[in-house]
Amino acid sequence: MANQKFRIGITRDALRDDGKTVFDAAALRVLDDPLIEWEFIPENVKELTASHAASYDALCVLSPRTTAATLAGPNRRLKIVARLGVGYDNVDVPACTASGVLLTITPDGVRRPVATSILTFILSLSHKLFLKDRITRAGRWGETKFHMGEGLVGKTVGSIGMGNIGSELFRLLAPLNMNLIACDPAKTQADADPLGVKLTDMDTVLRESDFVCVNCFLSEQTRGLVGERELALMKPSAYLINTARGPIVNEAALYKVLSDKRIAGAALDVFEHEPASGDNPLFKLDNIIVTPHSICWTDECFRGNAEGAFRAAVAVAKGETPKYIVNTDVLLHPDIKTHLKLG
């Protein structure tokens, strides 16, 4: 047992149908270590089981759920769940903490790809890109004068949340001569000053922004955060952009304000229920851009997420504390003290 290798299982949804990885295979070099053996778990599952937790020291997880049942088996070997991404609403965090299992995320992998995705939405909405694509395909060139785009100089971008992605978005926007505002209870104006951002309250962000961008985590506190009252505060010329999590925005309320033209439009990469049904009423509107929770899916994003998750697993294999632990309280668990070299 003393010479037993540290086993890492990568969820099988990280493989395409042709057997190639969804991320650059060069990311697997991170796992080239004599302490480690790794494999893609044999079956493609929606939820990880107690058997997986008994078979691996680390699970590098793309989308399957990690539940209390995953961690409840008597032969649990699992020490870390390393998410390829930053969302962890599919992970039972309290169960991980109670079981002495680390949960890590990969903010370095998503920071730039998601921020550039939001910028893509801002540019697409302001230039009426999808509308102009449709009238061009239909040969309706004579209508172009009726679909004037909107310049960005002097316009206001507001972010609900100024964490990893919100801050990166503001860095990208710096050369565009826009006004930048945000709300985030965890930040101070001293945090916002280097980004050229005015920190304010959420109602002000909604009232003053030409582009309202949702950049916060989904939690019980943020579920339904943007509803009928909040949308009513937005300017008729404003746009809502959500690349965070669908349930943060009340879809029924959003549909109402979009169909009544009470805001100019929206761009959504995320939905209350995913995969979103084809009969979602939002899809019938012509003032919204929708993408299937993949606007940021680029080679850069997937390689960064994979490398980040693999580095976290390798760190634990070496007895080191990995970066970006979600459940930091777990470091007090007696099992963790046996796995890691904690000072």
mmCIF file of C-alpha atoms in Angstrom:
data_model
loop_
_atom_site.group_PDB
_atom_site.id
_atom_site.type_symbol
_atom_site.label_atom_id
_atom_site.label_comp_id
_atom_site.label_asym_id
_atom_site.label_seq_id
_atom_site.Cartn_x
_atom_site.Cartn_y
_atom_site.Cartn_z
ATOM 1 C CA MET A 1 0.000 0.000 0.000
ATOM 2 C CA ALA A 2 2.869 2.379 0.714
ATOM 3 C CA ASN A 3 3.856 2.264 -2.966
ATOM 4 C CA GLN A 4 0.318 2.554 -4.255
ATOM 5 C CA LYS A 5 0.022 5.216 -6.918
ATOM 6 C CA PHE A 6 -2.287 8.197 -6.654
ATOM 7 C CA ARG A 7 -5.200 7.424 -9.002
ATOM 8 C CA ILE A 8 -6.933 10.184 -10.964
ATOM 9 C CA GLY A 9 -10.195 9.665 -12.834
ATOM 10 C CA ILE A 10 -11.271 12.141 -15.509
ATOM 11 C CA THR A 11 -14.987 12.152 -16.277
ATOM 12 C CA ARG A 12 -15.703 10.641 -19.642
ATOM 13 C CA ASP A 13 -17.701 13.623 -20.912
ATOM 14 C CA ALA A 14 -14.280 15.193 -21.535
ATOM 15 C CA LEU A 15 -14.050 12.905 -24.598
ATOM 16 C CA ARG A 16 -15.745 13.543 -27.925
ATOM 17 C CA ASP A 17 -17.548 10.787 -29.810
ATOM 18 C CA ASP A 18 -14.374 10.214 -31.860
ATOM 19 C CA GLY A 19 -12.399 9.538 -28.687
ATOM 20 C CA LYS A 20 -10.428 12.795 -28.789
ATOM 21 C CA THR A 21 -10.371 15.055 -25.752
ATOM 22 C CA VAL A 22 -12.472 18.231 -25.756
ATOM 23 C CA PHE A 23 -9.364 20.001 -24.467
ATOM 24 C CA ASP A 24 -5.933 20.149 -26.080
ATOM 25 C CA ALA A 25 -4.406 16.768 -25.308
ATOM 26 C CA ALA A 26 -1.162 18.553 -24.370
ATOM 27 C CA ALA A 27 -2.889 19.434 -21.074
ATOM 28 C CA LEU A 28 -2.492 15.785 -20.052
ATOM 29 C CA ARG A 29 1.261 16.358 -19.732
ATOM 30 C CA VAL A 30 0.507 17.907 -16.349
ATOM 31 C CA LEU A 31 -0.241 14.350 -15.208
ATOM 32 C CA ASP A 32 3.169 13.020 -16.269
ATOM 33 C CA ASP A 33 4.411 12.196 -12.796
ATOM 34 C CA PRO A 34 5.686 8.878 -11.404
ATOM 35 C CA LEU A 35 3.391 9.260 -8.393
ATOM 36 C CA ILE A 36 0.303 9.195 -10.583
ATOM 37 C CA GLU A 37 -1.758 6.914 -12.744
ATOM 38 C CA TRP A 38 -4.812 8.285 -14.505
ATOM 39 C CA GLU A 39 -7.622 7.267 -16.798
ATOM 40 C CA PHE A 40 -10.941 8.440 -18.155
ATOM 41 C CA ILE A 41 -13.572 6.751 -16.020
ATOM 42 C CA PRO A 42 -15.017 3.842 -18.030
ATOM 43 C CA GLU A 43 -18.622 5.023 -18.247
ATOM 44 C CA ASN A 44 -20.268 8.323 -19.141
ATOM 45 C CA VAL A 45 -22.449 9.201 -16.154
ATOM 46 C CA LYS A 46 -24.670 12.063 -15.048
ATOM 47 C CA GLU A 47 -23.811 11.511 -11.378
ATOM 48 C CA LEU A 48 -20.644 10.167 -9.813
ATOM 49 C CA THR A 49 -21.142 7.169 -7.556
ATOM 50 C CA ALA A 50 -19.658 5.791 -4.353
ATOM 51 C CA SER A 51 -17.808 3.319 -6.562
ATOM 52 C CA HIS A 52 -15.990 6.180 -8.281
ATOM 53 C CA ALA A 53 -15.112 7.671 -4.899
ATOM 54 C CA ALA A 54 -13.715 4.292 -3.862
ATOM 55 C CA SER A 55 -11.680 3.854 -7.049
ATOM 56 C CA TYR A 56 -9.897 7.192 -7.314
ATOM 57 C CA ASP A 57 -7.947 9.576 -5.101
ATOM 58 C CA ALA A 58 -8.961 12.474 -7.337
ATOM 59 C CA LEU A 59 -11.825 13.047 -9.727
ATOM 60 C CA CYS A 60 -11.387 15.713 -12.411
ATOM 61 C CA VAL A 61 -14.959 16.573 -13.287
ATOM 62 C CA LEU A 62 -16.460 18.358 -16.267
ATOM 63 C CA SER A 63 -20.231 18.106 -15.749
ATOM 64 C CA PRO A 64 -21.398 15.042 -13.711
ATOM 65 C CA ARG A 65 -22.913 15.729 -10.306
ATOM 66 C CA THR A 66 -21.082 15.014 -7.068
ATOM 67 C CA THR A 67 -23.636 14.310 -4.345
ATOM 68 C CA ALA A 68 -23.715 13.182 -0.741
ATOM 69 C CA ALA A 69 -24.334 9.657 -2.064
ATOM 70 C CA THR A 70 -21.105 9.878 -4.080
ATOM 71 C CA LEU A 71 -19.174 10.353 -0.849
ATOM 72 C CA ALA A 72 -21.160 8.043 1.413
ATOM 73 C CA GLY A 73 -19.529 4.691 0.655
ATOM 74 C CA PRO A 74 -17.535 2.895 3.363
ATOM 75 C CA ASN A 75 -14.487 2.438 1.107
ATOM 76 C CA ARG A 76 -14.103 6.040 -0.012
ATOM 77 C CA ARG A 77 -10.629 6.794 -1.307
ATOM 78 C CA LEU A 78 -11.434 10.194 -2.817
ATOM 79 C CA LYS A 79 -9.494 13.204 -1.554
ATOM 80 C CA ILE A 80 -10.309 15.906 -4.119
ATOM 81 C CA VAL A 81 -12.981 16.818 -6.650
ATOM 82 C CA ALA A 82 -11.278 19.106 -9.169
ATOM 83 C CA ARG A 83 -13.822 20.902 -11.359
ATOM 84 C CA LEU A 84 -12.901 21.829 -14.922
ATOM 85 C CA GLY A 85 -14.525 25.261 -14.648
ATOM 86 C CA VAL A 86 -15.697 27.650 -11.948
ATOM 87 C CA GLY A 87 -19.321 26.649 -11.404
ATOM 88 C CA TYR A 88 -19.977 24.157 -8.637
ATOM 89 C CA ASP A 89 -23.765 24.077 -8.380
ATOM 90 C CA ASN A 90 -23.526 20.374 -9.379
ATOM 91 C CA VAL A 91 -21.412 19.620 -6.311
ATOM 92 C CA ASP A 92 -22.725 19.065 -2.798
ATOM 93 C CA VAL A 93 -20.188 21.333 -1.099
ATOM 94 C CA PRO A 94 -21.259 20.647 2.516
ATOM 95 C CA ALA A 95 -21.011 16.904 1.860
ATOM 96 C CA CYS A 96 -17.484 17.345 0.502
ATOM 97 C CA THR A 97 -16.469 19.351 3.558
ATOM 98 C CA ALA A 98 -18.025 16.875 6.000
ATOM 99 C CA SER A 99 -16.269 14.000 4.226
ATOM 100 C CA GLY A 100 -12.865 15.680 4.160
ATOM 101 C CA VAL A 101 -12.865 16.043 0.357
ATOM 102 C CA LEU A 102 -11.380 19.142 -1.245
ATOM 103 C CA LEU A 103 -13.326 20.942 -3.983
ATOM 104 C CA THR A 104 -11.315 23.083 -6.388
ATOM 105 C CA ILE A 105 -12.208 25.223 -9.395
ATOM 106 C CA THR A 106 -10.215 26.753 -12.273
ATOM 107 C CA PRO A 107 -10.697 30.535 -12.435
ATOM 108 C CA ASP A 108 -7.482 30.978 -14.411
ATOM 109 C CA GLY A 109 -8.978 28.917 -17.225
ATOM 110 C CA VAL A 110 -12.231 30.864 -17.628
ATOM 111 C CA ARG A 111 -11.223 34.435 -16.746
ATOM 112 C CA ARG A 112 -10.278 35.669 -20.214
ATOM 113 C CA PRO A 113 -12.523 33.381 -22.331
ATOM 114 C CA VAL A 114 -15.712 34.361 -20.472
ATOM 115 C CA ALA A 115 -14.769 38.049 -20.385
ATOM 116 C CA THR A 116 -14.165 38.051 -24.151
ATOM 117 C CA SER A 117 -17.508 36.261 -24.583
ATOM 118 C CA ILE A 118 -19.299 39.078 -22.760
ATOM 119 C CA LEU A 119 -17.461 41.598 -24.932
ATOM 120 C CA THR A 120 -18.595 39.611 -27.981
ATOM 121 C CA PHE A 121 -22.197 39.943 -26.805
ATOM 122 C CA ILE A 122 -21.795 43.690 -26.181
ATOM 123 C CA LEU A 123 -20.419 44.229 -29.675
ATOM 124 C CA SER A 124 -23.011 41.964 -31.295
ATOM 125 C CA LEU A 125 -25.914 43.715 -29.561
ATOM 126 C CA SER A 126 -24.642 47.238 -30.146
ATOM 127 C CA HIS A 127 -24.005 46.598 -33.845
ATOM 128 C CA LYS A 128 -27.241 44.611 -34.280
ATOM 129 C CA LEU A 129 -25.121 41.850 -35.760
ATOM 130 C CA PHE A 130 -27.699 39.068 -35.851
ATOM 131 C CA LEU A 131 -30.456 41.297 -37.210
ATOM 132 C CA LYS A 132 -28.151 42.522 -39.990
ATOM 133 C CA ASP A 133 -27.177 38.939 -40.748
ATOM 134 C CA ARG A 134 -30.858 38.054 -41.208
ATOM 135 C CA ILE A 135 -31.746 40.968 -43.474
ATOM 136 C CA THR A 136 -28.643 40.345 -45.586
ATOM 137 C CA ARG A 137 -29.550 36.686 -46.109
ATOM 138 C CA ALA A 138 -33.077 37.756 -47.040
ATOM 139 C CA GLY A 139 -31.810 40.311 -49.577
ATOM 140 C CA ARG A 140 -33.369 43.194 -47.644
ATOM 141 C CA TRP A 141 -30.508 45.648 -48.155
ATOM 142 C CA GLY A 142 -32.898 48.558 -48.408
ATOM 143 C CA GLU A 143 -33.736 48.225 -44.714
ATOM 144 C CA THR A 144 -30.256 48.982 -43.434
ATOM 145 C CA LYS A 145 -31.001 52.627 -42.646
ATOM 146 C CA PHE A 146 -33.723 51.487 -40.222
ATOM 147 C CA HIS A 147 -31.350 49.325 -38.162
ATOM 148 C CA MET A 148 -28.695 51.743 -37.010
ATOM 149 C CA GLY A 149 -26.184 50.366 -34.517
ATOM 150 C CA GLU A 150 -25.111 52.092 -31.336
ATOM 151 C CA GLY A 151 -21.631 53.453 -30.631
ATOM 152 C CA LEU A 152 -19.994 52.492 -27.350
ATOM 153 C CA VAL A 153 -18.094 55.684 -26.482
ATOM 154 C CA GLY A 154 -19.665 57.205 -23.390
ATOM 155 C CA LYS A 155 -22.035 54.286 -22.832
ATOM 156 C CA THR A 156 -22.150 52.565 -19.451
ATOM 157 C CA VAL A 157 -21.381 48.931 -18.738
ATOM 158 C CA GLY A 158 -22.542 47.708 -15.341
ATOM 159 C CA SER A 159 -21.622 44.401 -13.774
ATOM 160 C CA ILE A 160 -23.537 42.553 -11.081
ATOM 161 C CA GLY A 161 -20.450 41.083 -9.473
ATOM 162 C CA MET A 162 -16.831 42.200 -9.746
ATOM 163 C CA GLY A 163 -14.936 39.005 -9.134
ATOM 164 C CA ASN A 164 -12.640 37.037 -11.411
ATOM 165 C CA ILE A 165 -14.640 37.485 -14.636
ATOM 166 C CA GLY A 166 -16.203 40.884 -13.948
ATOM 167 C CA SER A 167 -12.784 42.373 -13.228
ATOM 168 C CA GLU A 168 -11.325 40.883 -16.413
ATOM 169 C CA LEU A 169 -14.231 42.292 -18.426
ATOM 170 C CA PHE A 170 -13.457 45.775 -17.128
ATOM 171 C CA ARG A 171 -9.798 45.355 -18.125
ATOM 172 C CA LEU A 172 -10.871 44.498 -21.671
ATOM 173 C CA LEU A 173 -13.249 47.472 -21.815
ATOM 174 C CA ALA A 174 -10.631 50.001 -20.654
ATOM 175 C CA PRO A 175 -9.653 51.210 -24.185
ATOM 176 C CA LEU A 176 -13.268 51.723 -25.326
ATOM 177 C CA ASN A 177 -13.919 54.989 -23.444
ATOM 178 C CA MET A 178 -16.989 53.675 -21.653
ATOM 179 C CA ASN A 179 -18.286 54.343 -18.155
ATOM 180 C CA LEU A 180 -17.763 51.340 -15.874
ATOM 181 C CA ILE A 181 -19.847 50.611 -12.768
ATOM 182 C CA ALA A 182 -20.418 47.534 -10.621
ATOM 183 C CA CYS A 183 -22.061 46.219 -7.491
ATOM 184 C CA ASP A 184 -20.452 43.577 -5.312
ATOM 185 C CA PRO A 185 -20.905 43.323 -1.528
ATOM 186 C CA ALA A 186 -17.528 41.593 -1.218
ATOM 187 C CA LYS A 187 -15.601 44.479 -2.824
ATOM 188 C CA THR A 188 -14.640 48.001 -1.819
ATOM 189 C CA GLN A 189 -13.973 51.109 -3.879
ATOM 190 C CA ALA A 190 -10.279 50.484 -3.266
ATOM 191 C CA ASP A 191 -10.675 47.195 -5.177
ATOM 192 C CA ALA A 192 -12.503 48.982 -8.004
ATOM 193 C CA ASP A 193 -10.188 51.984 -8.420
ATOM 194 C CA PRO A 194 -7.371 50.182 -10.305
ATOM 195 C CA LEU A 195 -9.973 49.031 -12.858
ATOM 196 C CA GLY A 196 -11.468 52.488 -13.354
ATOM 197 C CA VAL A 197 -14.772 51.245 -11.969
ATOM 198 C CA LYS A 198 -17.272 53.063 -9.761
ATOM 199 C CA LEU A 199 -18.635 50.705 -7.122
ATOM 200 C CA THR A 200 -22.297 51.303 -6.346
ATOM 201 C CA ASP A 201 -25.484 49.445 -5.432
ATOM 202 C CA MET A 202 -27.372 47.028 -7.658
ATOM 203 C CA ASP A 203 -30.347 49.322 -8.324
ATOM 204 C CA THR A 204 -27.979 52.010 -9.615
ATOM 205 C CA VAL A 205 -26.260 49.494 -11.883
ATOM 206 C CA LEU A 206 -29.643 48.531 -13.314
ATOM 207 C CA ARG A 207 -30.836 52.137 -13.742
ATOM 208 C CA GLU A 208 -27.698 53.631 -15.252
ATOM 209 C CA SER A 209 -26.219 50.872 -17.406
ATOM 210 C CA ASP A 210 -26.614 50.544 -21.147
ATOM 211 C CA PHE A 211 -25.330 46.987 -20.788
ATOM 212 C CA VAL A 212 -26.091 45.083 -17.573
ATOM 213 C CA CYS A 213 -23.814 42.035 -17.252
ATOM 214 C CA VAL A 214 -24.504 39.265 -14.737
ATOM 215 C CA ASN A 215 -21.195 38.075 -13.283
ATOM 216 C CA CYS A 216 -22.000 36.466 -9.932
ATOM 217 C CA PHE A 217 -22.182 32.903 -8.650
ATOM 218 C CA LEU A 218 -25.468 31.067 -8.300
ATOM 219 C CA SER A 219 -26.396 30.610 -4.640
ATOM 220 C CA GLU A 220 -29.539 30.711 -2.567
ATOM 221 C CA GLN A 221 -28.908 34.434 -2.188
ATOM 222 C CA THR A 222 -28.556 35.087 -5.929
ATOM 223 C CA ARG A 223 -31.252 32.721 -7.234
ATOM 224 C CA GLY A 224 -33.886 34.978 -8.847
ATOM 225 C CA LEU A 225 -31.749 38.027 -8.060
ATOM 226 C CA VAL A 226 -32.802 39.748 -11.289
ATOM 227 C CA GLY A 227 -36.590 39.608 -11.440
ATOM 228 C CA GLU A 228 -39.544 41.742 -12.429
ATOM 229 C CA ARG A 229 -38.707 44.624 -10.086
ATOM 230 C CA GLU A 230 -35.065 44.725 -11.108
ATOM 231 C CA LEU A 231 -35.747 44.529 -14.857
ATOM 232 C CA ALA A 232 -38.247 47.385 -14.531
ATOM 233 C CA LEU A 233 -35.381 49.620 -13.389
ATOM 234 C CA MET A 234 -33.495 49.213 -16.661
ATOM 235 C CA LYS A 235 -33.549 51.855 -19.384
ATOM 236 C CA PRO A 236 -35.677 51.108 -22.481
ATOM 237 C CA SER A 237 -32.460 51.323 -24.532
ATOM 238 C CA ALA A 238 -30.498 48.938 -22.298
ATOM 239 C CA TYR A 239 -29.421 45.323 -22.813
ATOM 240 C CA LEU A 240 -29.097 42.449 -20.325
ATOM 241 C CA ILE A 241 -26.271 39.929 -20.703
ATOM 242 C CA ASN A 242 -26.115 36.719 -18.651
ATOM 243 C CA THR A 243 -23.167 34.357 -18.995
ATOM 244 C CA ALA A 244 -23.175 33.320 -15.311
ATOM 245 C CA ARG A 245 -26.030 30.955 -14.369
ATOM 246 C CA GLY A 246 -29.579 30.920 -15.700
ATOM 247 C CA PRO A 247 -31.531 30.855 -12.422
ATOM 248 C CA ILE A 248 -30.007 34.192 -11.372
ATOM 249 C CA VAL A 249 -32.403 35.836 -13.857
ATOM 250 C CA ASN A 250 -36.154 35.167 -13.768
ATOM 251 C CA GLU A 251 -36.848 34.027 -17.340
ATOM 252 C CA ALA A 252 -40.592 34.711 -17.225
ATOM 253 C CA ALA A 253 -39.950 38.302 -16.155
ATOM 254 C CA LEU A 254 -37.250 38.694 -18.796
ATOM 255 C CA TYR A 255 -39.546 37.368 -21.508
ATOM 256 C CA LYS A 256 -42.189 39.892 -20.482
ATOM 257 C CA VAL A 257 -39.918 42.945 -20.675
ATOM 258 C CA LEU A 258 -38.382 41.787 -23.963
ATOM 259 C CA SER A 259 -41.708 41.020 -25.638
ATOM 260 C CA ASP A 260 -43.104 44.367 -24.447
ATOM 261 C CA LYS A 261 -39.934 46.113 -25.743
ATOM 262 C CA ARG A 262 -39.355 47.624 -22.306
ATOM 263 C CA ILE A 263 -35.632 46.957 -22.735
ATOM 264 C CA ALA A 264 -33.778 46.897 -26.039
ATOM 265 C CA GLY A 265 -32.619 43.305 -25.911
ATOM 266 C CA ALA A 266 -30.653 40.586 -24.215
ATOM 267 C CA ALA A 267 -27.978 37.977 -24.738
ATOM 268 C CA LEU A 268 -28.122 34.697 -22.812
ATOM 269 C CA ASP A 269 -25.664 31.846 -22.659
ATOM 270 C CA VAL A 270 -27.408 30.262 -19.670
ATOM 271 C CA PHE A 271 -30.981 29.298 -18.820
ATOM 272 C CA GLU A 272 -33.120 28.351 -15.835
ATOM 273 C CA HIS A 273 -33.357 24.773 -17.125
ATOM 274 C CA GLU A 274 -30.613 23.227 -19.224
ATOM 275 C CA PRO A 275 -30.581 21.980 -21.855
ATOM 276 C CA ALA A 276 -33.182 24.625 -22.670
ATOM 277 C CA SER A 277 -36.266 23.288 -24.428
ATOM 278 C CA GLY A 278 -36.720 24.208 -28.074
ATOM 279 C CA ASP A 279 -40.130 25.671 -27.247
ATOM 280 C CA ASN A 280 -38.699 28.174 -24.746
ATOM 281 C CA PRO A 281 -40.705 31.361 -25.462
ATOM 282 C CA LEU A 282 -37.527 33.441 -25.371
ATOM 283 C CA PHE A 283 -36.420 31.735 -28.573
ATOM 284 C CA LYS A 284 -39.358 33.236 -30.464
ATOM 285 C CA LEU A 285 -38.203 36.807 -29.814
ATOM 286 C CA ASP A 286 -36.114 38.766 -32.300
ATOM 287 C CA ASN A 287 -34.382 41.006 -29.745
ATOM 288 C CA ILE A 288 -32.364 38.337 -27.996
ATOM 289 C CA ILE A 289 -29.190 36.384 -28.785
ATOM 290 C CA VAL A 290 -29.005 32.877 -27.317
ATOM 291 C CA THR A 291 -26.147 30.385 -27.124
ATOM 292 C CA PRO A 292 -26.128 26.889 -25.530
ATOM 293 C CA HIS A 293 -24.029 27.512 -22.397
ATOM 294 C CA SER A 294 -20.920 27.392 -24.547
ATOM 295 C CA ILE A 295 -20.186 30.937 -25.743
ATOM 296 C CA CYS A 296 -16.786 30.763 -24.018
ATOM 297 C CA TRP A 297 -15.931 27.277 -25.261
ATOM 298 C CA THR A 298 -12.618 27.799 -26.992
ATOM 299 C CA ASP A 299 -9.397 25.838 -27.137
ATOM 300 C CA GLU A 300 -7.954 28.400 -24.716
ATOM 301 C CA CYS A 301 -10.756 27.894 -22.213
ATOM 302 C CA PHE A 302 -10.764 24.101 -22.226
ATOM 303 C CA ARG A 303 -7.009 23.734 -22.078
ATOM 304 C CA GLY A 304 -6.830 26.213 -19.183
ATOM 305 C CA ASN A 305 -9.594 24.435 -17.274
ATOM 306 C CA ALA A 306 -8.072 21.005 -17.810
ATOM 307 C CA GLU A 307 -4.583 22.119 -16.790
ATOM 308 C CA GLY A 308 -5.954 23.867 -13.707
ATOM 309 C CA ALA A 309 -7.904 20.814 -12.544
ATOM 310 C CA PHE A 310 -4.988 18.472 -13.222
ATOM 311 C CA ARG A 311 -2.566 20.727 -11.322
ATOM 312 C CA ALA A 312 -4.891 20.687 -8.322
ATOM 313 C CA ALA A 313 -4.995 16.870 -8.347
ATOM 314 C CA VAL A 314 -1.213 16.597 -8.747
ATOM 315 C CA ALA A 315 -0.693 19.012 -5.851
ATOM 316 C CA VAL A 316 -2.730 16.772 -3.553
ATOM 317 C CA ALA A 317 -0.814 13.718 -4.810
ATOM 318 C CA LYS A 318 2.357 15.460 -3.598
ATOM 319 C CA GLY A 319 0.820 16.439 -0.277
ATOM 320 C CA GLU A 320 0.606 20.097 -1.291
ATOM 321 C CA THR A 321 -2.355 22.426 -0.838
ATOM 322 C CA PRO A 322 -3.923 23.116 -4.259
ATOM 323 C CA LYS A 323 -4.980 26.545 -5.483
ATOM 324 C CA TYR A 324 -8.581 27.732 -5.621
ATOM 325 C CA ILE A 325 -10.183 25.610 -2.913
ATOM 326 C CA VAL A 326 -13.912 26.331 -2.656
ATOM 327 C CA ASN A 327 -14.563 24.709 0.722
ATOM 328 C CA THR A 328 -11.632 26.135 2.681
ATOM 329 C CA ASP A 329 -13.166 24.901 5.959
ATOM 330 C CA VAL A 330 -12.228 21.400 4.857
ATOM 331 C CA LEU A 331 -8.602 22.189 5.704
ATOM 332 C CA LEU A 332 -9.580 21.709 9.356
ATOM 333 C CA HIS A 333 -10.812 18.164 8.695
ATOM 334 C CA PRO A 334 -8.596 15.468 10.279
ATOM 335 C CA ASP A 335 -8.428 13.498 7.005
ATOM 336 C CA ILE A 336 -6.997 16.496 5.189
ATOM 337 C CA LYS A 337 -4.241 16.795 7.764
ATOM 338 C CA THR A 338 -3.129 13.292 6.829
ATOM 339 C CA HIS A 339 -3.157 14.059 3.077
ATOM 340 C CA LEU A 340 -1.542 17.484 2.973
ATOM 341 C CA LYS A 341 1.613 18.992 4.478
ATOM 342 C CA LEU A 342 -0.173 21.733 6.371
ATOM 343 C CA GLY A 343 2.021 24.143 8.301
#
